Amino acid sequence: MGSQGGWGQSKEFLDLVKSIGEARSKAEEDRIILREIETLKRRIAEPDVPRRKMKEYLIRLVYVEMLGHDASFGYIHAVKMTHDDSLLLKRTGYLAVTLFLNEDHDLIILIVNTIQKDLRSDNYLVVCAALTAVCKLINEETIPAVLPQVVELLGHSKEAVRKKAVLALHRFYQRAPNSVSHLISNFRKRLCDNDPGVMGATLCPLFDLIKEDINSYKDLVVSFVSILKQVAERRLPKTYDYHQMPAPFIQIKLLKILALLGGGDKQASGHMYTVLGDIFRKVEASSNIGNAVLYECICCVSSIYPSPKLLETAVDATSRFLKSDSHNLKYMGIDALGRLIKINPDIAEEHQLAVIDCLEDPDDTLKRKTFELLYKMTKSSNVEVIVDRMIDYMISINDNHYKTEIASRCVELAEQFAPSNQWFIQTMNKVFEHAGDLVNVRVAHNLMRLIAEGFGEDDEGADSQLRSSAVDSYLHILGEPKLPSVFLQVICWVLGEYGTADGKYSASYILGKLCDVAEAHSTDDTVKAYTTSAIMKICAFEIAVGRKVELLPECQSLIDELSASHSTDLQQRAYELQALLGLDSQAVESVMPLDASCEDIEIDKNLSFLDSFVIQSIEKGARPYIPENERSGMFNIGNFRSQYQHEASSHSLRFEAYELPKPSPPPTVAQVALPLPTTDLVQMPEQTYPRETHQAANLPSATHASSADFGVKLRLEGVQRKWGRPTYSSPSASSSSSTQKTANGATHLDGGGTASSQTRDSFYDSRRQQAEVSAEKQKLAASLFGASTVKSEKRQPSAHKTPKGISTSTEKPAVKGAISSSEPPKEKTLPSSPPPDLLDLGEPTPASIPSVDPFKQLEGLLGPTSAPSAIDHSSAAGPKAPDLMALYADAPPAGVSSGSLNPALADMYTVNKNSHETANVAAVKKGPNLQDSLQKDATARQVGVTPTGNNPNLFSDLLG
Amino acid sequence: MIHFVILISRQGKVRLTKWYSPYSQKERTKVIRELSGLILTRAPKLCNFVEWKGYKVVYRRYASLYFCMGIDADDNELEILEIIHHFVEILDRYFGSVCELDLIFNFHKAYYILDEILIAGELQESSKKTVARLIAAQDSLVETAQEQANSISNMIAQATK
């Protein structure tokens, strides 16, 4: 290859890669790349760049882009290169465009023509290259341009082409289902393809199709089952074996499909039982891929119509996963358990300790998975323990995405299973305090609704007790320095409604607190709006009972400030407040009745109470009413509104629209104080969001009327935000019976939980404490799994007995697990053998293949025809495989340690050592690969890359 | 479905990236940055999976190189782990005891191989032999094309002498 180095590229490119490799920092790397971009820009623009050169430039561009820089200036050259006749260049062109362009890029239209041409090529490699590009580049618009050809290729003589055509069609289906809906029968046909690769590929689109429409594919159940059976019986060519498993990837796909088809269908599931049982029996559980298949079997069993026998097998497999030392398997076990408990919740109890070990594992992934499981198995008896744990975990993490998720889960569980309202409010407070800005606003509405509605029963005393405890806790929480906005809104609302309700706090005290809030959050308009409304309510209640309201100076200054606010909403609230202060007590009481937030208000949409007024006016010569849509003035208002909303959103205020009032408000709830249009000042409890259009239509007339009469503007915002959709499912039913009992259990266990976490850190070594820890764990287990049912009570004692009693053997493993998980280096039971899944690299030892083999002839035809080199390789690799070391063990340990210890060692040494090492390894197990390694070292040095002390791993074999 | 394949070294250097779902250049950089922060810091023996923004990322370490694949939440992680290994075994056969350096300098070849294994985010071929055969066919064709080009240019060179 002459001037080119050992890897077939020019010196320049090798130098580039080398200098990137040696860059010490990201900044240095960026500098080098930017320089490279300049060079490439210049070179590419030169006239008459030789095509071979251009190919190299493109590869360099790919490199630049891979490192995260923009190479868009060269895209057009990549497109041009796809037009080239030479396959070598064409392939490079296709590679570059598929890497550069997303499906919506403008340049794609320039490639479609080439793709069309290439799909017609008689060289199947060209067709393959084009199909690969089709999968990445063809978007919804261009599908019709290539669709007929792709369909035609489904019948191509080369299986590689058929396979890619199937997958291209699948991609089309994903992009635009309608474009290929008439071609779906083709997938069914390809399922019977005599090449297993094509058949396997067809399973991908079929899986998607079946997911969409299960019933149209029920007829295929038998075919899938028989394919799976054949695969499991090793009827496929041996080349599809993977680590001694017959075509595991195809098995997995088939199992996924069967899981869909058998869901809730007794008859279809009946066909599957035998084959599933066979697979369970045959699967090699010592290899990773075997476990992958096993896991998929469990998923399948748990989603089809349950068979008790298979379920039992699945449970066994799951418990093997959970007991495994490998974190991966534990993870899968937890997931599988989550699926199985849907069928039979009792399964979880058997694995309590394993689950708790996972929960306390330092591995975050495992912990999260376990929380997912706990989430699935929450009931009213264990909700307190689980939610407490979740909140603790939530507080401890920084990842906002997951924090949001777990916060919303806490909320969901609390809403669903809350044993008492008190607990619910406390839990919500915690969630808001620590993740307030991440939770849905709806949650805040629900919390306010709960406080307002109380138990919903007749027990007024309990309700007011609930409210005053909420007020107490909020006044306390207000002392905290930083609180999320949503939470402050809730606090303000509650203080406004109930702050003075029980007479414990004086109005001026509450007003002072509210003013403090407004002052401390002067940039948050929503909070200020809430405080203003709250102040207004407090004042109204005071006036209504005949007390005179003395506004504190800071309150007055707040109102003054808001009256001049840029936010019209705040302004309006301030003016309303001032107007309200001027009214007499009777008017105020009807405007702001005490604790009326739950009252329904009947809206008279026709404004019939104005009829007499209207008639009077018309008689006096006023112009009659013109519907809104015919009025030009309407547009102004509409515009004003939208503009206003726009402005509001830029201030991060969220003003959702109103919702239609409930279709039929209960007739018993009469109109509450509806004397005048000012009713709109009153809370409108059931007015929630999506009412936008409607309200917009109604508002103008109301506004006109009211402003004409009073000069008090309508309050458009604020009210509805406080009243979410009625999503809170009142826990009255679920809480009533179990509340007391579980509350006791939970507090007791709570203490246990914290104690255990404290002790865990300090005393791990002593044996006695181990037992203690485990006792704590068992307590936790009992609280999580034991439940408050009679059954659990039977179980709990037995769980408690174990630490003291006879069966120490059952208890010890759990203890050990706990220790090794939190303190890995100290006590390791299995130091020598890495997890089994890593070792199993062995080539399949040929098992006896049944003589009736549909695929075998085909393979015989194909085998020897092409690529002798590949076969050489495989035969060379054959013997070495079984000996390979743990794959993701940290390189060869010797290499790493010596390399990092002596970074100053001469390059030669490292090279020698390295080649020596590989030579050693190779001599032992690799045979011909010794030469490979030596050659590679030689080329590496020829290029100028010498392994340096700081990265000896560049040279170490990935597989070994 | 597999959304992306990323190969990063232990030092956080990118060795290969392939995106099967649309990501802008900015998003790609962000994904790589966040994932390398997440994955490279994980201790050995932990799960080979991390949950990340609603996706799962399955990774596996070979020598100092991490192979990472981003998948949907309902995919089978163990299977993906083996797909990674399948890819590495094929690379190993192709390059003959593959090492990181092979991939650094031959990343385009690694791309070609990956294109034969995965397509549109799905596993397209699970037979190592079939993949090897296709790659070999492509390589041999390329070689003959090169030879032809060389011979033609030789002829032209001789003719013009």
PDB file of N, CA and C in Angstrom, chain A residues 7 9 14 17 21 23 66 87-88 91 102 163-164 167 171 239-240 242-243 288 292 296 327-328 331-332 363 365 401 841 866 873 880 887-888 890 936 953-954 958-959, chain B residues 13 15 20 23 42 45-49 53-54 61 64 76-77 82 85 89 92-93 96-99 101-102 104-106 108 112 116 119 124-125 129 133 138 141-142:
ATOM      1  N   TRP A   7      -3.303   0.834   7.745  1.00  0.00           N
ATOM      2  CA  TRP A   7      -4.756   0.755   7.799  1.00  0.00           C
ATOM      3  C   TRP A   7      -5.424   1.334   6.557  1.00  0.00           C
ATOM      4  N   GLN A   9      -5.139   4.193   5.077  1.00  0.00           N
ATOM      5  CA  GLN A   9      -5.446   5.608   4.909  1.00  0.00           C
ATOM      6  C   GLN A   9      -4.163   6.410   4.770  1.00  0.00           C
ATOM      7  N   LEU A  14      -3.996   9.487   9.345  1.00  0.00           N
ATOM      8  CA  LEU A  14      -3.480   8.762  10.496  1.00  0.00           C
ATOM      9  C   LEU A  14      -2.935   9.733  11.530  1.00  0.00           C
ATOM     10  N   VAL A  17      -5.843  11.213  13.452  1.00  0.00           N
ATOM     11  CA  VAL A  17      -6.388  10.306  14.462  1.00  0.00           C
ATOM     12  C   VAL A  17      -5.428  10.192  15.632  1.00  0.00           C
ATOM     13  N   GLY A  21      -5.926  11.185  19.442  1.00  0.00           N
ATOM     14  CA  GLY A  21      -5.715  10.186  20.477  1.00  0.00           C
ATOM     15  C   GLY A  21      -4.826  10.695  21.589  1.00  0.00           C
ATOM     16  N   ALA A  23      -4.528  13.862  22.424  1.00  0.00           N
ATOM     17  CA  ALA A  23      -4.999  15.124  23.012  1.00  0.00           C
ATOM     18  C   ALA A  23      -5.279  14.912  24.490  1.00  0.00           C
ATOM     19  N   MET A  66     -18.370  12.595  13.985  1.00  0.00           N
ATOM     20  CA  MET A  66     -18.469  11.640  15.082  1.00  0.00           C
ATOM     21  C   MET A  66     -17.996  12.284  16.374  1.00  0.00           C
ATOM     22  N   LEU A  87     -18.298   0.810  -6.851  1.00  0.00           N
ATOM     23  CA  LEU A  87     -18.960   0.397  -5.614  1.00  0.00           C
ATOM     24  C   LEU A  87     -18.208   0.897  -4.390  1.00  0.00           C
ATOM     25  N   LEU A  88     -16.889   0.877  -4.504  1.00  0.00           N
ATOM     26  CA  LEU A  88     -16.065   1.324  -3.386  1.00  0.00           C
ATOM     27  C   LEU A  88     -16.455   2.741  -2.964  1.00  0.00           C
ATOM     28  N   ARG A  91     -20.224   3.082  -1.847  1.00  0.00           N
ATOM     29  CA  ARG A  91     -20.433   2.627  -0.480  1.00  0.00           C
ATOM     30  C   ARG A  91     -20.005   3.694   0.512  1.00  0.00           C
ATOM     31  N   ASN A 102     -30.245  13.296   8.686  1.00  0.00           N
ATOM     32  CA  ASN A 102     -31.448  12.775   9.313  1.00  0.00           C
ATOM     33  C   ASN A 102     -32.545  12.707   8.260  1.00  0.00           C
ATOM     34  N   LYS A 163     -33.811  -9.905   2.969  1.00  0.00           N
ATOM     35  CA  LYS A 163     -33.834  -9.543   4.377  1.00  0.00           C
ATOM     36  C   LYS A 163     -33.859  -8.027   4.544  1.00  0.00           C
ATOM     37  N   LYS A 164     -33.001  -7.359   3.794  1.00  0.00           N
ATOM     38  CA  LYS A 164     -32.951  -5.903   3.919  1.00  0.00           C
ATOM     39  C   LYS A 164     -34.221  -5.266   3.377  1.00  0.00           C
ATOM     40  N   LEU A 167     -36.813  -5.417   6.048  1.00  0.00           N
ATOM     41  CA  LEU A 167     -36.593  -4.437   7.105  1.00  0.00           C
ATOM     42  C   LEU A 167     -36.840  -3.011   6.612  1.00  0.00           C
ATOM     43  N   ARG A 171     -39.402  -0.368   8.187  1.00  0.00           N
ATOM     44  CA  ARG A 171     -39.105   1.035   8.475  1.00  0.00           C
ATOM     45  C   ARG A 171     -40.185   1.940   7.880  1.00  0.00           C
ATOM     46  N   THR A 239     -25.026 -22.236  12.031  1.00  0.00           N
ATOM     47  CA  THR A 239     -24.459 -20.883  12.068  1.00  0.00           C
ATOM     48  C   THR A 239     -25.338 -19.940  12.874  1.00  0.00           C
ATOM     49  N   TYR A 240     -26.577 -20.305  13.078  1.00  0.00           N
ATOM     50  CA  TYR A 240     -27.435 -19.433  13.869  1.00  0.00           C
ATOM     51  C   TYR A 240     -27.313 -19.707  15.360  1.00  0.00           C
ATOM     52  N   TYR A 242     -25.807 -19.538  18.909  1.00  0.00           N
ATOM     53  CA  TYR A 242     -25.037 -18.503  19.573  1.00  0.00           C
ATOM     54  C   TYR A 242     -24.750 -19.005  20.973  1.00  0.00           C
ATOM     55  N   HIS A 243     -23.488 -19.220  21.249  1.00  0.00           N
ATOM     56  CA  HIS A 243     -23.091 -19.745  22.552  1.00  0.00           C
ATOM     57  C   HIS A 243     -23.920 -20.975  22.933  1.00  0.00           C
ATOM     58  N   ASN A 288     -25.365 -16.181  29.586  1.00  0.00           N
ATOM     59  CA  ASN A 288     -26.130 -14.946  29.582  1.00  0.00           C
ATOM     60  C   ASN A 288     -27.277 -15.011  28.586  1.00  0.00           C
ATOM     61  N   ALA A 292     -31.289 -14.683  28.903  1.00  0.00           N
ATOM     62  CA  ALA A 292     -32.102 -13.750  28.120  1.00  0.00           C
ATOM     63  C   ALA A 292     -33.352 -14.456  27.606  1.00  0.00           C
ATOM     64  N   GLU A 296     -37.320 -13.943  28.721  1.00  0.00           N
ATOM     65  CA  GLU A 296     -38.380 -13.708  27.750  1.00  0.00           C
ATOM     66  C   GLU A 296     -39.498 -14.744  27.941  1.00  0.00           C
ATOM     67  N   HIS A 327     -25.597  -8.869  39.313  1.00  0.00           N
ATOM     68  CA  HIS A 327     -26.558  -7.777  39.409  1.00  0.00           C
ATOM     69  C   HIS A 327     -27.516  -7.771  38.232  1.00  0.00           C
ATOM     70  N   ASN A 328     -26.972  -8.124  37.088  1.00  0.00           N
ATOM     71  CA  ASN A 328     -27.828  -8.139  35.904  1.00  0.00           C
ATOM     72  C   ASN A 328     -29.007  -9.079  36.093  1.00  0.00           C
ATOM     73  N   TYR A 331     -31.485  -7.857  38.543  1.00  0.00           N
ATOM     74  CA  TYR A 331     -32.302  -6.831  37.901  1.00  0.00           C
ATOM     75  C   TYR A 331     -33.425  -7.467  37.087  1.00  0.00           C
ATOM     76  N   MET A 332     -33.047  -8.450  36.288  1.00  0.00           N
ATOM     77  CA  MET A 332     -34.057  -9.119  35.482  1.00  0.00           C
ATOM     78  C   MET A 332     -35.057  -9.840  36.380  1.00  0.00           C
ATOM     79  N   ASP A 363     -26.141  -0.171  44.013  1.00  0.00           N
ATOM     80  CA  ASP A 363     -26.329   0.038  42.580  1.00  0.00           C
ATOM     81  C   ASP A 363     -27.656   0.752  42.312  1.00  0.00           C
ATOM     82  N   THR A 365     -29.192   1.473  39.587  1.00  0.00           N
ATOM     83  CA  THR A 365     -30.089   0.870  38.606  1.00  0.00           C
ATOM     84  C   THR A 365     -30.994  -0.163  39.266  1.00  0.00           C
ATOM     85  N   HIS A 401     -34.973  14.085  35.862  1.00  0.00           N
ATOM     86  CA  HIS A 401     -35.925  13.265  35.114  1.00  0.00           C
ATOM     87  C   HIS A 401     -36.517  12.193  36.011  1.00  0.00           C
ATOM     88  N   LEU A 841     -18.051 -18.269  26.064  1.00  0.00           N
ATOM     89  CA  LEU A 841     -17.799 -17.786  24.722  1.00  0.00           C
ATOM     90  C   LEU A 841     -17.678 -18.953  23.771  1.00  0.00           C
ATOM     91  N   SER A 866     -18.462 -18.678  -1.067  1.00  0.00           N
ATOM     92  CA  SER A 866     -17.755 -17.399  -0.998  1.00  0.00           C
ATOM     93  C   SER A 866     -16.870 -17.324   0.234  1.00  0.00           C
ATOM     94  N   HIS A 873     -10.906 -17.669   9.073  1.00  0.00           N
ATOM     95  CA  HIS A 873     -10.980 -16.960  10.339  1.00  0.00           C
ATOM     96  C   HIS A 873     -11.780 -17.738  11.355  1.00  0.00           C
ATOM     97  N   LYS A 880      -9.861 -21.068  19.852  1.00  0.00           N
ATOM     98  CA  LYS A 880      -9.458 -20.120  20.889  1.00  0.00           C
ATOM     99  C   LYS A 880     -10.640 -19.742  21.769  1.00  0.00           C
ATOM    100  N   LEU A 887     -14.908 -11.219  29.992  1.00  0.00           N
ATOM    101  CA  LEU A 887     -14.835 -10.223  28.930  1.00  0.00           C
ATOM    102  C   LEU A 887     -14.772  -8.839  29.451  1.00  0.00           C
ATOM    103  N   TYR A 888     -15.579  -8.569  30.393  1.00  0.00           N
ATOM    104  CA  TYR A 888     -15.419  -7.216  30.835  1.00  0.00           C
ATOM    105  C   TYR A 888     -14.682  -7.106  32.151  1.00  0.00           C
ATOM    106  N   ASP A 890     -11.323  -6.101  33.838  1.00  0.00           N
ATOM    107  CA  ASP A 890     -10.586  -4.876  33.549  1.00  0.00           C
ATOM    108  C   ASP A 890      -9.324  -5.167  32.745  1.00  0.00           C
ATOM    109  N   LYS A 936       0.087  -6.372  13.887  1.00  0.00           N
ATOM    110  CA  LYS A 936      -0.619  -5.156  14.269  1.00  0.00           C
ATOM    111  C   LYS A 936       0.314  -4.204  14.989  1.00  0.00           C
ATOM    112  N   ASN A 953      -4.167   0.125  27.004  1.00  0.00           N
ATOM    113  CA  ASN A 953      -5.315  -0.674  26.617  1.00  0.00           C
ATOM    114  C   ASN A 953      -5.666  -0.589  25.150  1.00  0.00           C
ATOM    115  N   LEU A 954      -5.145   0.432  24.500  1.00  0.00           N
ATOM    116  CA  LEU A 954      -5.454   0.565  23.080  1.00  0.00           C
ATOM    117  C   LEU A 954      -5.117  -0.713  22.342  1.00  0.00           C
ATOM    118  N   LEU A 958      -9.944  -6.751  22.551  1.00  0.00           N
ATOM    119  CA  LEU A 958     -11.230  -6.507  23.180  1.00  0.00           C
ATOM    120  C   LEU A 958     -11.786  -7.807  23.740  1.00  0.00           C
ATOM    121  N   LEU A 959     -11.541  -8.858  23.008  1.00  0.00           N
ATOM    122  CA  LEU A 959     -12.082 -10.141  23.447  1.00  0.00           C
ATOM    123  C   LEU A 959     -10.989 -10.954  24.093  1.00  0.00           C
TER     124      LEU A 959
ATOM    125  N   LYS B  13     -13.348   9.159  25.270  1.00  0.00           N
ATOM    126  CA  LYS B  13     -13.213   9.529  23.859  1.00  0.00           C
ATOM    127  C   LYS B  13     -14.177   8.720  23.008  1.00  0.00           C
ATOM    128  N   ARG B  15     -15.416   6.659  20.014  1.00  0.00           N
ATOM    129  CA  ARG B  15     -14.802   5.821  18.997  1.00  0.00           C
ATOM    130  C   ARG B  15     -15.755   5.512  17.869  1.00  0.00           C
ATOM    131  N   TYR B  20     -29.966   5.596  15.315  1.00  0.00           N
ATOM    132  CA  TYR B  20     -31.066   5.023  14.546  1.00  0.00           C
ATOM    133  C   TYR B  20     -32.339   5.835  14.698  1.00  0.00           C
ATOM    134  N   TYR B  23     -31.506  12.448  15.964  1.00  0.00           N
ATOM    135  CA  TYR B  23     -30.946  13.295  17.016  1.00  0.00           C
ATOM    136  C   TYR B  23     -30.186  14.418  16.320  1.00  0.00           C
ATOM    137  N   ARG B  42     -19.330   4.121  36.677  1.00  0.00           N
ATOM    138  CA  ARG B  42     -19.929   2.992  37.395  1.00  0.00           C
ATOM    139  C   ARG B  42     -18.884   1.950  37.758  1.00  0.00           C
ATOM    140  N   LYS B  45     -19.047  -4.842  38.329  1.00  0.00           N
ATOM    141  CA  LYS B  45     -19.952  -5.750  39.059  1.00  0.00           C
ATOM    142  C   LYS B  45     -21.358  -5.189  39.232  1.00  0.00           C
ATOM    143  N   LEU B  46     -21.555  -3.949  38.894  1.00  0.00           N
ATOM    144  CA  LEU B  46     -22.920  -3.445  38.973  1.00  0.00           C
ATOM    145  C   LEU B  46     -23.680  -3.894  37.732  1.00  0.00           C
ATOM    146  N   CYS B  47     -24.936  -3.548  37.679  1.00  0.00           N
ATOM    147  CA  CYS B  47     -25.734  -3.876  36.504  1.00  0.00           C
ATOM    148  C   CYS B  47     -25.097  -3.269  35.262  1.00  0.00           C
ATOM    149  N   ASN B  48     -25.259  -3.947  34.155  1.00  0.00           N
ATOM    150  CA  ASN B  48     -24.795  -3.379  32.904  1.00  0.00           C
ATOM    151  C   ASN B  48     -25.852  -2.510  32.250  1.00  0.00           C
ATOM    152  N   PHE B  49     -26.801  -2.085  33.040  1.00  0.00           N
ATOM    153  CA  PHE B  49     -27.872  -1.263  32.485  1.00  0.00           C
ATOM    154  C   PHE B  49     -27.974   0.006  33.311  1.00  0.00           C
ATOM    155  N   LYS B  53     -33.467   8.879  31.190  1.00  0.00           N
ATOM    156  CA  LYS B  53     -34.483   9.674  30.502  1.00  0.00           C
ATOM    157  C   LYS B  53     -35.540   8.814  29.814  1.00  0.00           C
ATOM    158  N   GLY B  54     -36.023   7.846  30.513  1.00  0.00           N
ATOM    159  CA  GLY B  54     -37.072   7.024  29.922  1.00  0.00           C
ATOM    160  C   GLY B  54     -36.548   5.936  29.004  1.00  0.00           C
ATOM    161  N   ARG B  61     -18.277  -3.529  28.836  1.00  0.00           N
ATOM    162  CA  ARG B  61     -16.911  -3.064  28.701  1.00  0.00           C
ATOM    163  C   ARG B  61     -16.023  -4.167  28.153  1.00  0.00           C
ATOM    164  N   SER B  64     -10.611  -1.455  27.387  1.00  0.00           N
ATOM    165  CA  SER B  64     -10.905  -0.111  27.883  1.00  0.00           C
ATOM    166  C   SER B  64     -12.007   0.546  27.061  1.00  0.00           C
ATOM    167  N   ASN B  76     -35.486  -6.297  26.016  1.00  0.00           N
ATOM    168  CA  ASN B  76     -34.833  -7.286  26.862  1.00  0.00           C
ATOM    169  C   ASN B  76     -33.346  -6.933  26.995  1.00  0.00           C
ATOM    170  N   GLU B  77     -32.953  -6.505  28.176  1.00  0.00           N
ATOM    171  CA  GLU B  77     -31.592  -6.005  28.360  1.00  0.00           C
ATOM    172  C   GLU B  77     -30.546  -7.084  28.125  1.00  0.00           C
ATOM    173  N   GLU B  82     -26.150  -9.316  24.641  1.00  0.00           N
ATOM    174  CA  GLU B  82     -25.594 -10.332  23.748  1.00  0.00           C
ATOM    175  C   GLU B  82     -25.475  -9.819  22.320  1.00  0.00           C
ATOM    176  N   HIS B  85     -22.268  -8.294  22.275  1.00  0.00           N
ATOM    177  CA  HIS B  85     -21.210  -9.293  22.221  1.00  0.00           C
ATOM    178  C   HIS B  85     -21.109  -9.928  20.836  1.00  0.00           C
ATOM    179  N   GLU B  89     -17.805 -10.059  18.664  1.00  0.00           N
ATOM    180  CA  GLU B  89     -17.240 -11.294  18.129  1.00  0.00           C
ATOM    181  C   GLU B  89     -17.025 -11.199  16.625  1.00  0.00           C
ATOM    182  N   ASP B  92     -14.114  -9.158  16.042  1.00  0.00           N
ATOM    183  CA  ASP B  92     -12.927  -9.918  16.403  1.00  0.00           C
ATOM    184  C   ASP B  92     -12.505 -10.841  15.273  1.00  0.00           C
ATOM    185  N   ARG B  93     -13.483 -11.447  14.646  1.00  0.00           N
ATOM    186  CA  ARG B  93     -13.156 -12.314  13.530  1.00  0.00           C
ATOM    187  C   ARG B  93     -12.628 -11.513  12.355  1.00  0.00           C
ATOM    188  N   GLY B  96      -9.273  -9.961  13.392  1.00  0.00           N
ATOM    189  CA  GLY B  96      -8.345 -10.902  13.992  1.00  0.00           C
ATOM    190  C   GLY B  96      -7.880 -10.366  15.326  1.00  0.00           C
ATOM    191  N   SER B  97      -8.432 -10.834  16.394  1.00  0.00           N
ATOM    192  CA  SER B  97      -8.191 -10.291  17.736  1.00  0.00           C
ATOM    193  C   SER B  97      -8.307  -8.772  17.730  1.00  0.00           C
ATOM    194  N   VAL B  98      -9.490  -8.325  17.617  1.00  0.00           N
ATOM    195  CA  VAL B  98      -9.698  -6.873  17.478  1.00  0.00           C
ATOM    196  C   VAL B  98      -9.235  -6.152  18.740  1.00  0.00           C
ATOM    197  N   CYS B  99      -8.631  -5.003  18.551  1.00  0.00           N
ATOM    198  CA  CYS B  99      -8.308  -4.153  19.697  1.00  0.00           C
ATOM    199  C   CYS B  99      -8.805  -2.737  19.383  1.00  0.00           C
ATOM    200  N   LEU B 101      -7.431  -0.068  18.892  1.00  0.00           N
ATOM    201  CA  LEU B 101      -6.726   0.638  17.834  1.00  0.00           C
ATOM    202  C   LEU B 101      -7.308   0.315  16.458  1.00  0.00           C
ATOM    203  N   ASP B 102      -7.681  -0.937  16.260  1.00  0.00           N
ATOM    204  CA  ASP B 102      -8.307  -1.315  14.989  1.00  0.00           C
ATOM    205  C   ASP B 102      -9.527  -0.456  14.723  1.00  0.00           C
ATOM    206  N   ILE B 104     -10.193   2.442  16.042  1.00  0.00           N
ATOM    207  CA  ILE B 104      -9.885   3.860  15.900  1.00  0.00           C
ATOM    208  C   ILE B 104      -9.553   4.170  14.448  1.00  0.00           C
ATOM    209  N   PHE B 105      -8.710   3.330  13.870  1.00  0.00           N
ATOM    210  CA  PHE B 105      -8.264   3.648  12.515  1.00  0.00           C
ATOM    211  C   PHE B 105      -9.193   3.103  11.445  1.00  0.00           C
ATOM    212  N   ASN B 106      -9.986   2.149  11.791  1.00  0.00           N
ATOM    213  CA  ASN B 106     -10.871   1.544  10.791  1.00  0.00           C
ATOM    214  C   ASN B 106     -12.325   1.747  11.136  1.00  0.00           C
ATOM    215  N   HIS B 108     -14.564   3.275   9.773  1.00  0.00           N
ATOM    216  CA  HIS B 108     -15.525   3.120   8.673  1.00  0.00           C
ATOM    217  C   HIS B 108     -15.831   1.655   8.419  1.00  0.00           C
ATOM    218  N   TYR B 112     -19.390  -0.414   8.476  1.00  0.00           N
ATOM    219  CA  TYR B 112     -19.941  -1.359   7.493  1.00  0.00           C
ATOM    220  C   TYR B 112     -20.407  -2.635   8.175  1.00  0.00           C
ATOM    221  N   GLU B 116     -24.330  -4.349   8.741  1.00  0.00           N
ATOM    222  CA  GLU B 116     -24.795  -5.687   8.396  1.00  0.00           C
ATOM    223  C   GLU B 116     -25.459  -6.382   9.581  1.00  0.00           C
ATOM    224  N   ILE B 119     -29.970  -2.898  11.499  1.00  0.00           N
ATOM    225  CA  ILE B 119     -30.498  -1.993  10.484  1.00  0.00           C
ATOM    226  C   ILE B 119     -31.761  -1.377  11.066  1.00  0.00           C
ATOM    227  N   GLN B 124     -30.601  -7.391  12.368  1.00  0.00           N
ATOM    228  CA  GLN B 124     -31.018  -7.940  11.079  1.00  0.00           C
ATOM    229  C   GLN B 124     -30.438  -9.317  10.845  1.00  0.00           C
ATOM    230  N   GLU B 125     -29.300  -9.632  11.444  1.00  0.00           N
ATOM    231  CA  GLU B 125     -28.714 -10.935  11.154  1.00  0.00           C
ATOM    232  C   GLU B 125     -28.045 -11.483  12.399  1.00  0.00           C
ATOM    233  N   LYS B 129     -21.709 -16.117  10.509  1.00  0.00           N
ATOM    234  CA  LYS B 129     -21.150 -16.557   9.231  1.00  0.00           C
ATOM    235  C   LYS B 129     -21.732 -15.729   8.089  1.00  0.00           C
ATOM    236  N   ARG B 133     -19.647 -13.400   5.618  1.00  0.00           N
ATOM    237  CA  ARG B 133     -19.657 -13.659   4.187  1.00  0.00           C
ATOM    238  C   ARG B 133     -19.968 -12.399   3.396  1.00  0.00           C
ATOM    239  N   GLN B 138     -18.142  -7.896   0.014  1.00  0.00           N
ATOM    240  CA  GLN B 138     -17.975  -6.469  -0.261  1.00  0.00           C
ATOM    241  C   GLN B 138     -16.499  -6.120  -0.383  1.00  0.00           C
ATOM    242  N   LEU B 141     -14.974  -7.400  -3.592  1.00  0.00           N
ATOM    243  CA  LEU B 141     -15.404  -6.603  -4.733  1.00  0.00           C
ATOM    244  C   LEU B 141     -14.657  -5.286  -4.779  1.00  0.00           C
ATOM    245  N   VAL B 142     -14.511  -4.707  -3.602  1.00  0.00           N
ATOM    246  CA  VAL B 142     -13.789  -3.451  -3.534  1.00  0.00           C
ATOM    247  C   VAL B 142     -12.360  -3.643  -3.988  1.00  0.00           C
TER     248      VAL B 142
END
